[in-house]
Amino acid sequence: MRILLVEDEPEMVSALRAALKRHDMVVDHAASLLEARDFVTVDAYDAILLDRQLPDGDGLSLVSKLRADKNTTPVLMLTARGDTADKVDGLDMGADDYLAKPFAFEELMARLRALLRRPAPMQSQVIRAGHLVLDVGHREVSIRGELLGLPRRELLVLETLMRRTGRMVQREALMEAVFGFDDEIQSNALDTHVSRLRRKLTDADSGVTINGIRGVGYLLRETP
């Protein structure tokens, strides 16, 4: 899952990023509305955590812009403005949920999980290829009913490839799906994750193979 965190308080950003990454989520961070607009223009997110009081304006203006553009990405507002009128304004403007600061991280994660469980209009929550079944909501991969444990980034690689089974996925698209903009990435990091994933899928007789074209991208296809 890829999350956009729009928040300008450094301590809050650090704590939220750590909590989200512990739950196998890739996190991009924007500290202003301007940065957030740039992020949503160039990338797609599973959910947005949005502070209301930002240096360059009210976070609700981003929600309004998203909905005007027919962008249905779930938005969870995080704000110190927690009275009833503010919550009503946020929900009426198109936010999906509203959490007042200070809050417990456990409640945040529960609310975020609830948003992510809602059916996405364009993406199935269960993806199949060969003998593989990927339950997107529960972040579980199984082969003939047996769970296959995968580290977070291998799971993100697999999800991206499975969503486009039989089609080439360019390196740039895989990099965006697996790594956050702020992550420090070694030049061979993606290839290492793909190589480990390929070996596990082969050993487990998954019914799929991952083929690569050097410098271009990777293709997941079902085997006869």
PDB file of C-alpha atoms in Angstrom, residues 3-172:
ATOM      1  CA  ILE A   3       0.202   6.332   1.505  1.00  0.00           C
ATOM      2  CA  LEU A   4       0.613  10.082   1.072  1.00  0.00           C
ATOM      3  CA  LEU A   5       1.192  11.841   4.395  1.00  0.00           C
ATOM      4  CA  VAL A   6       0.521  15.587   4.262  1.00  0.00           C
ATOM      5  CA  GLU A   7       1.798  17.032   7.551  1.00  0.00           C
ATOM      6  CA  ASP A   8       4.165  19.860   8.495  1.00  0.00           C
ATOM      7  CA  GLU A   9       5.067  18.959  12.104  1.00  0.00           C
ATOM      8  CA  PRO A  10       8.434  17.093  11.994  1.00  0.00           C
ATOM      9  CA  GLU A  11       7.845  15.028  15.153  1.00  0.00           C
ATOM     10  CA  MET A  12       4.401  13.939  13.960  1.00  0.00           C
ATOM     11  CA  VAL A  13       5.806  13.079  10.534  1.00  0.00           C
ATOM     12  CA  SER A  14       8.568  10.946  12.035  1.00  0.00           C
ATOM     13  CA  ALA A  15       6.185   9.045  14.323  1.00  0.00           C
ATOM     14  CA  LEU A  16       3.564   8.463  11.631  1.00  0.00           C
ATOM     15  CA  ARG A  17       6.067   7.312   9.035  1.00  0.00           C
ATOM     16  CA  ALA A  18       7.542   4.806  11.456  1.00  0.00           C
ATOM     17  CA  ALA A  19       4.092   3.468  12.404  1.00  0.00           C
ATOM     18  CA  LEU A  20       2.956   3.151   8.797  1.00  0.00           C
ATOM     19  CA  LYS A  21       6.132   1.437   7.659  1.00  0.00           C
ATOM     20  CA  ARG A  22       5.755  -1.120  10.444  1.00  0.00           C
ATOM     21  CA  HIS A  23       2.471  -2.041   8.739  1.00  0.00           C
ATOM     22  CA  ASP A  24       4.169  -2.638   5.361  1.00  0.00           C
ATOM     23  CA  MET A  25       3.138   0.668   3.822  1.00  0.00           C
ATOM     24  CA  VAL A  26       5.212   2.852   1.514  1.00  0.00           C
ATOM     25  CA  VAL A  27       4.964   6.460   2.701  1.00  0.00           C
ATOM     26  CA  ASP A  28       5.509   9.647   0.700  1.00  0.00           C
ATOM     27  CA  HIS A  29       5.578  12.888   2.658  1.00  0.00           C
ATOM     28  CA  ALA A  30       4.448  16.367   1.655  1.00  0.00           C
ATOM     29  CA  ALA A  31       4.880  19.292   4.049  1.00  0.00           C
ATOM     30  CA  SER A  32       2.569  21.697   2.202  1.00  0.00           C
ATOM     31  CA  LEU A  33      -0.460  21.831  -0.055  1.00  0.00           C
ATOM     32  CA  LEU A  34       1.757  22.738  -2.998  1.00  0.00           C
ATOM     33  CA  GLU A  35       3.901  19.632  -2.510  1.00  0.00           C
ATOM     34  CA  ALA A  36       0.807  17.473  -1.973  1.00  0.00           C
ATOM     35  CA  ARG A  37      -0.744  18.659  -5.249  1.00  0.00           C
ATOM     36  CA  ASP A  38       2.480  17.743  -7.056  1.00  0.00           C
ATOM     37  CA  PHE A  39       2.497  14.266  -5.498  1.00  0.00           C
ATOM     38  CA  VAL A  40      -1.104  13.417  -6.418  1.00  0.00           C
ATOM     39  CA  THR A  41      -0.499  14.670  -9.952  1.00  0.00           C
ATOM     40  CA  VAL A  42       2.359  12.252 -10.645  1.00  0.00           C
ATOM     41  CA  ASP A  43       1.413   9.232  -8.513  1.00  0.00           C
ATOM     42  CA  ALA A  44      -1.578   7.201  -7.330  1.00  0.00           C
ATOM     43  CA  TYR A  45      -2.141   6.488  -3.631  1.00  0.00           C
ATOM     44  CA  ASP A  46      -4.207   3.983  -1.701  1.00  0.00           C
ATOM     45  CA  ALA A  47      -5.006   6.630   0.926  1.00  0.00           C
ATOM     46  CA  ILE A  48      -4.063  10.157   2.007  1.00  0.00           C
ATOM     47  CA  LEU A  49      -3.472  11.253   5.606  1.00  0.00           C
ATOM     48  CA  LEU A  50      -4.059  14.990   5.528  1.00  0.00           C
ATOM     49  CA  ASP A  51      -3.429  17.652   8.149  1.00  0.00           C
ATOM     50  CA  ARG A  52      -5.855  20.544   7.975  1.00  0.00           C
ATOM     51  CA  GLN A  53      -3.620  23.381   9.155  1.00  0.00           C
ATOM     52  CA  LEU A  54      -0.737  23.598   6.681  1.00  0.00           C
ATOM     53  CA  PRO A  55       1.731  26.452   6.038  1.00  0.00           C
ATOM     54  CA  ASP A  56       0.089  27.423   2.742  1.00  0.00           C
ATOM     55  CA  GLY A  57      -3.573  26.910   3.561  1.00  0.00           C
ATOM     56  CA  ASP A  58      -6.403  24.669   4.714  1.00  0.00           C
ATOM     57  CA  GLY A  59      -5.998  20.983   3.862  1.00  0.00           C
ATOM     58  CA  LEU A  60      -9.671  20.854   2.912  1.00  0.00           C
ATOM     59  CA  SER A  61      -8.817  22.719  -0.281  1.00  0.00           C
ATOM     60  CA  LEU A  62      -6.859  19.647  -1.410  1.00  0.00           C
ATOM     61  CA  VAL A  63      -9.865  17.410  -0.714  1.00  0.00           C
ATOM     62  CA  SER A  64     -12.086  19.734  -2.736  1.00  0.00           C
ATOM     63  CA  LYS A  65      -9.626  19.689  -5.637  1.00  0.00           C
ATOM     64  CA  LEU A  66      -9.332  15.890  -5.581  1.00  0.00           C
ATOM     65  CA  ARG A  67     -13.088  15.387  -5.659  1.00  0.00           C
ATOM     66  CA  ALA A  68     -13.535  17.973  -8.413  1.00  0.00           C
ATOM     67  CA  ASP A  69     -11.008  15.985 -10.457  1.00  0.00           C
ATOM     68  CA  LYS A  70     -12.985  12.755  -9.826  1.00  0.00           C
ATOM     69  CA  ASN A  71     -10.137  11.432  -7.669  1.00  0.00           C
ATOM     70  CA  THR A  72     -11.737   9.049  -5.156  1.00  0.00           C
ATOM     71  CA  THR A  73      -8.614   8.292  -3.094  1.00  0.00           C
ATOM     72  CA  PRO A  74      -9.693   7.861   0.554  1.00  0.00           C
ATOM     73  CA  VAL A  75      -8.735  10.876   2.695  1.00  0.00           C
ATOM     74  CA  LEU A  76      -8.351  10.723   6.466  1.00  0.00           C
ATOM     75  CA  MET A  77      -8.109  14.198   7.990  1.00  0.00           C
ATOM     76  CA  LEU A  78      -5.715  14.652  10.939  1.00  0.00           C
ATOM     77  CA  THR A  79      -6.195  17.941  12.735  1.00  0.00           C
ATOM     78  CA  ALA A  80      -6.242  19.796  16.031  1.00  0.00           C
ATOM     79  CA  ARG A  81      -9.527  21.380  14.907  1.00  0.00           C
ATOM     80  CA  GLY A  82     -11.753  18.666  16.301  1.00  0.00           C
ATOM     81  CA  ASP A  83     -15.075  20.293  17.184  1.00  0.00           C
ATOM     82  CA  THR A  84     -18.287  19.078  15.573  1.00  0.00           C
ATOM     83  CA  ALA A  85     -18.548  21.941  13.069  1.00  0.00           C
ATOM     84  CA  ASP A  86     -15.025  21.304  11.762  1.00  0.00           C
ATOM     85  CA  LYS A  87     -15.719  17.598  11.396  1.00  0.00           C
ATOM     86  CA  VAL A  88     -18.946  18.275   9.507  1.00  0.00           C
ATOM     87  CA  ASP A  89     -17.129  20.695   7.185  1.00  0.00           C
ATOM     88  CA  GLY A  90     -14.444  18.126   6.475  1.00  0.00           C
ATOM     89  CA  LEU A  91     -16.855  15.306   5.717  1.00  0.00           C
ATOM     90  CA  ASP A  92     -19.106  17.539   3.628  1.00  0.00           C
ATOM     91  CA  MET A  93     -16.091  18.632   1.545  1.00  0.00           C
ATOM     92  CA  GLY A  94     -15.349  15.012   0.630  1.00  0.00           C
ATOM     93  CA  ALA A  95     -13.059  13.673   3.356  1.00  0.00           C
ATOM     94  CA  ASP A  96     -13.745  10.037   4.241  1.00  0.00           C
ATOM     95  CA  ASP A  97     -12.886  10.237   7.937  1.00  0.00           C
ATOM     96  CA  TYR A  98     -11.765  12.779  10.505  1.00  0.00           C
ATOM     97  CA  LEU A  99      -9.434  12.196  13.467  1.00  0.00           C
ATOM     98  CA  ALA A 100      -8.727  14.960  15.978  1.00  0.00           C
ATOM     99  CA  LYS A 101      -5.261  15.454  17.487  1.00  0.00           C
ATOM    100  CA  PRO A 102      -3.994  14.191  19.833  1.00  0.00           C
ATOM    101  CA  PHE A 103      -4.906  10.644  18.890  1.00  0.00           C
ATOM    102  CA  ALA A 104      -3.699   7.118  19.613  1.00  0.00           C
ATOM    103  CA  PHE A 105      -1.783   5.499  16.759  1.00  0.00           C
ATOM    104  CA  GLU A 106      -3.821   2.338  17.299  1.00  0.00           C
ATOM    105  CA  GLU A 107      -7.004   4.255  16.476  1.00  0.00           C
ATOM    106  CA  LEU A 108      -5.371   5.850  13.442  1.00  0.00           C
ATOM    107  CA  MET A 109      -4.332   2.465  12.081  1.00  0.00           C
ATOM    108  CA  ALA A 110      -7.779   1.009  12.724  1.00  0.00           C
ATOM    109  CA  ARG A 111      -9.463   3.859  10.868  1.00  0.00           C
ATOM    110  CA  LEU A 112      -6.953   3.608   8.017  1.00  0.00           C
ATOM    111  CA  ARG A 113      -7.510  -0.143   7.715  1.00  0.00           C
ATOM    112  CA  ALA A 114     -11.254   0.485   7.556  1.00  0.00           C
ATOM    113  CA  LEU A 115     -10.767   2.940   4.696  1.00  0.00           C
ATOM    114  CA  LEU A 116      -8.488   0.570   2.823  1.00  0.00           C
ATOM    115  CA  ARG A 117     -11.012  -2.254   3.131  1.00  0.00           C
ATOM    116  CA  ARG A 118     -13.546  -0.279   1.154  1.00  0.00           C
ATOM    117  CA  PRO A 119     -13.793  -1.604  -2.420  1.00  0.00           C
ATOM    118  CA  ALA A 120     -11.621   0.374  -4.808  1.00  0.00           C
ATOM    119  CA  PRO A 121     -13.463   1.210  -8.043  1.00  0.00           C
ATOM    120  CA  MET A 122     -10.706   0.086 -10.369  1.00  0.00           C
ATOM    121  CA  GLN A 123      -8.786  -2.566  -8.423  1.00  0.00           C
ATOM    122  CA  SER A 124      -9.765  -6.012  -7.218  1.00  0.00           C
ATOM    123  CA  GLN A 125      -8.981  -6.790  -3.597  1.00  0.00           C
ATOM    124  CA  VAL A 126      -8.009 -10.363  -4.524  1.00  0.00           C
ATOM    125  CA  ILE A 127      -5.594 -10.930  -7.415  1.00  0.00           C
ATOM    126  CA  ARG A 128      -4.842 -14.336  -8.946  1.00  0.00           C
ATOM    127  CA  ALA A 129      -2.121 -15.548 -11.291  1.00  0.00           C
ATOM    128  CA  GLY A 130      -1.029 -19.149 -11.765  1.00  0.00           C
ATOM    129  CA  HIS A 131      -1.368 -20.815  -8.365  1.00  0.00           C
ATOM    130  CA  LEU A 132      -0.886 -17.487  -6.566  1.00  0.00           C
ATOM    131  CA  VAL A 133      -3.632 -15.675  -4.677  1.00  0.00           C
ATOM    132  CA  LEU A 134      -2.855 -12.208  -3.306  1.00  0.00           C
ATOM    133  CA  ASP A 135      -5.301 -10.827  -0.737  1.00  0.00           C
ATOM    134  CA  VAL A 136      -4.578  -7.108  -1.018  1.00  0.00           C
ATOM    135  CA  GLY A 137      -6.579  -6.084   2.037  1.00  0.00           C
ATOM    136  CA  HIS A 138      -4.892  -8.562   4.379  1.00  0.00           C
ATOM    137  CA  ARG A 139      -1.476  -8.355   2.640  1.00  0.00           C
ATOM    138  CA  GLU A 140      -1.296 -12.145   2.341  1.00  0.00           C
ATOM    139  CA  VAL A 141      -0.019 -14.349  -0.472  1.00  0.00           C
ATOM    140  CA  SER A 142      -0.994 -17.999  -0.718  1.00  0.00           C
ATOM    141  CA  ILE A 143      -0.193 -20.876  -3.070  1.00  0.00           C
ATOM    142  CA  ARG A 144      -2.770 -23.681  -3.132  1.00  0.00           C
ATOM    143  CA  GLY A 145      -4.035 -22.476   0.234  1.00  0.00           C
ATOM    144  CA  GLU A 146      -0.599 -22.317   1.885  1.00  0.00           C
ATOM    145  CA  LEU A 147       0.605 -18.890   3.007  1.00  0.00           C
ATOM    146  CA  LEU A 148       3.835 -17.629   1.471  1.00  0.00           C
ATOM    147  CA  GLY A 149       5.581 -15.169   3.775  1.00  0.00           C
ATOM    148  CA  LEU A 150       7.185 -12.261   1.937  1.00  0.00           C
ATOM    149  CA  PRO A 151       9.001  -9.162   3.205  1.00  0.00           C
ATOM    150  CA  ARG A 152       7.228  -5.863   2.588  1.00  0.00           C
ATOM    151  CA  ARG A 153       9.086  -4.795  -0.544  1.00  0.00           C
ATOM    152  CA  GLU A 154       8.943  -8.201  -2.193  1.00  0.00           C
ATOM    153  CA  LEU A 155       5.208  -8.154  -1.549  1.00  0.00           C
ATOM    154  CA  LEU A 156       4.944  -4.726  -3.193  1.00  0.00           C
ATOM    155  CA  VAL A 157       6.904  -5.971  -6.213  1.00  0.00           C
ATOM    156  CA  LEU A 158       4.628  -8.993  -6.508  1.00  0.00           C
ATOM    157  CA  GLU A 159       1.438  -6.940  -6.191  1.00  0.00           C
ATOM    158  CA  THR A 160       2.557  -4.529  -8.913  1.00  0.00           C
ATOM    159  CA  LEU A 161       3.512  -7.337 -11.287  1.00  0.00           C
ATOM    160  CA  MET A 162       0.362  -9.376 -10.593  1.00  0.00           C
ATOM    161  CA  ARG A 163      -1.870  -6.404 -11.319  1.00  0.00           C
ATOM    162  CA  ARG A 164      -0.344  -6.407 -14.820  1.00  0.00           C
ATOM    163  CA  THR A 165       0.131 -10.131 -15.395  1.00  0.00           C
ATOM    164  CA  GLY A 166       1.288 -10.765 -18.938  1.00  0.00           C
ATOM    165  CA  ARG A 167       2.401  -7.172 -19.483  1.00  0.00           C
ATOM    166  CA  MET A 168       5.796  -5.546 -19.070  1.00  0.00           C
ATOM    167  CA  VAL A 169       6.120  -3.267 -16.036  1.00  0.00           C
ATOM    168  CA  GLN A 170       8.803  -0.650 -16.526  1.00  0.00           C
ATOM    169  CA  ARG A 171      11.504  -0.224 -13.894  1.00  0.00           C
ATOM    170  CA  GLU A 172      10.329   3.293 -13.094  1.00  0.00           C
TER     171      GLU A 172
END
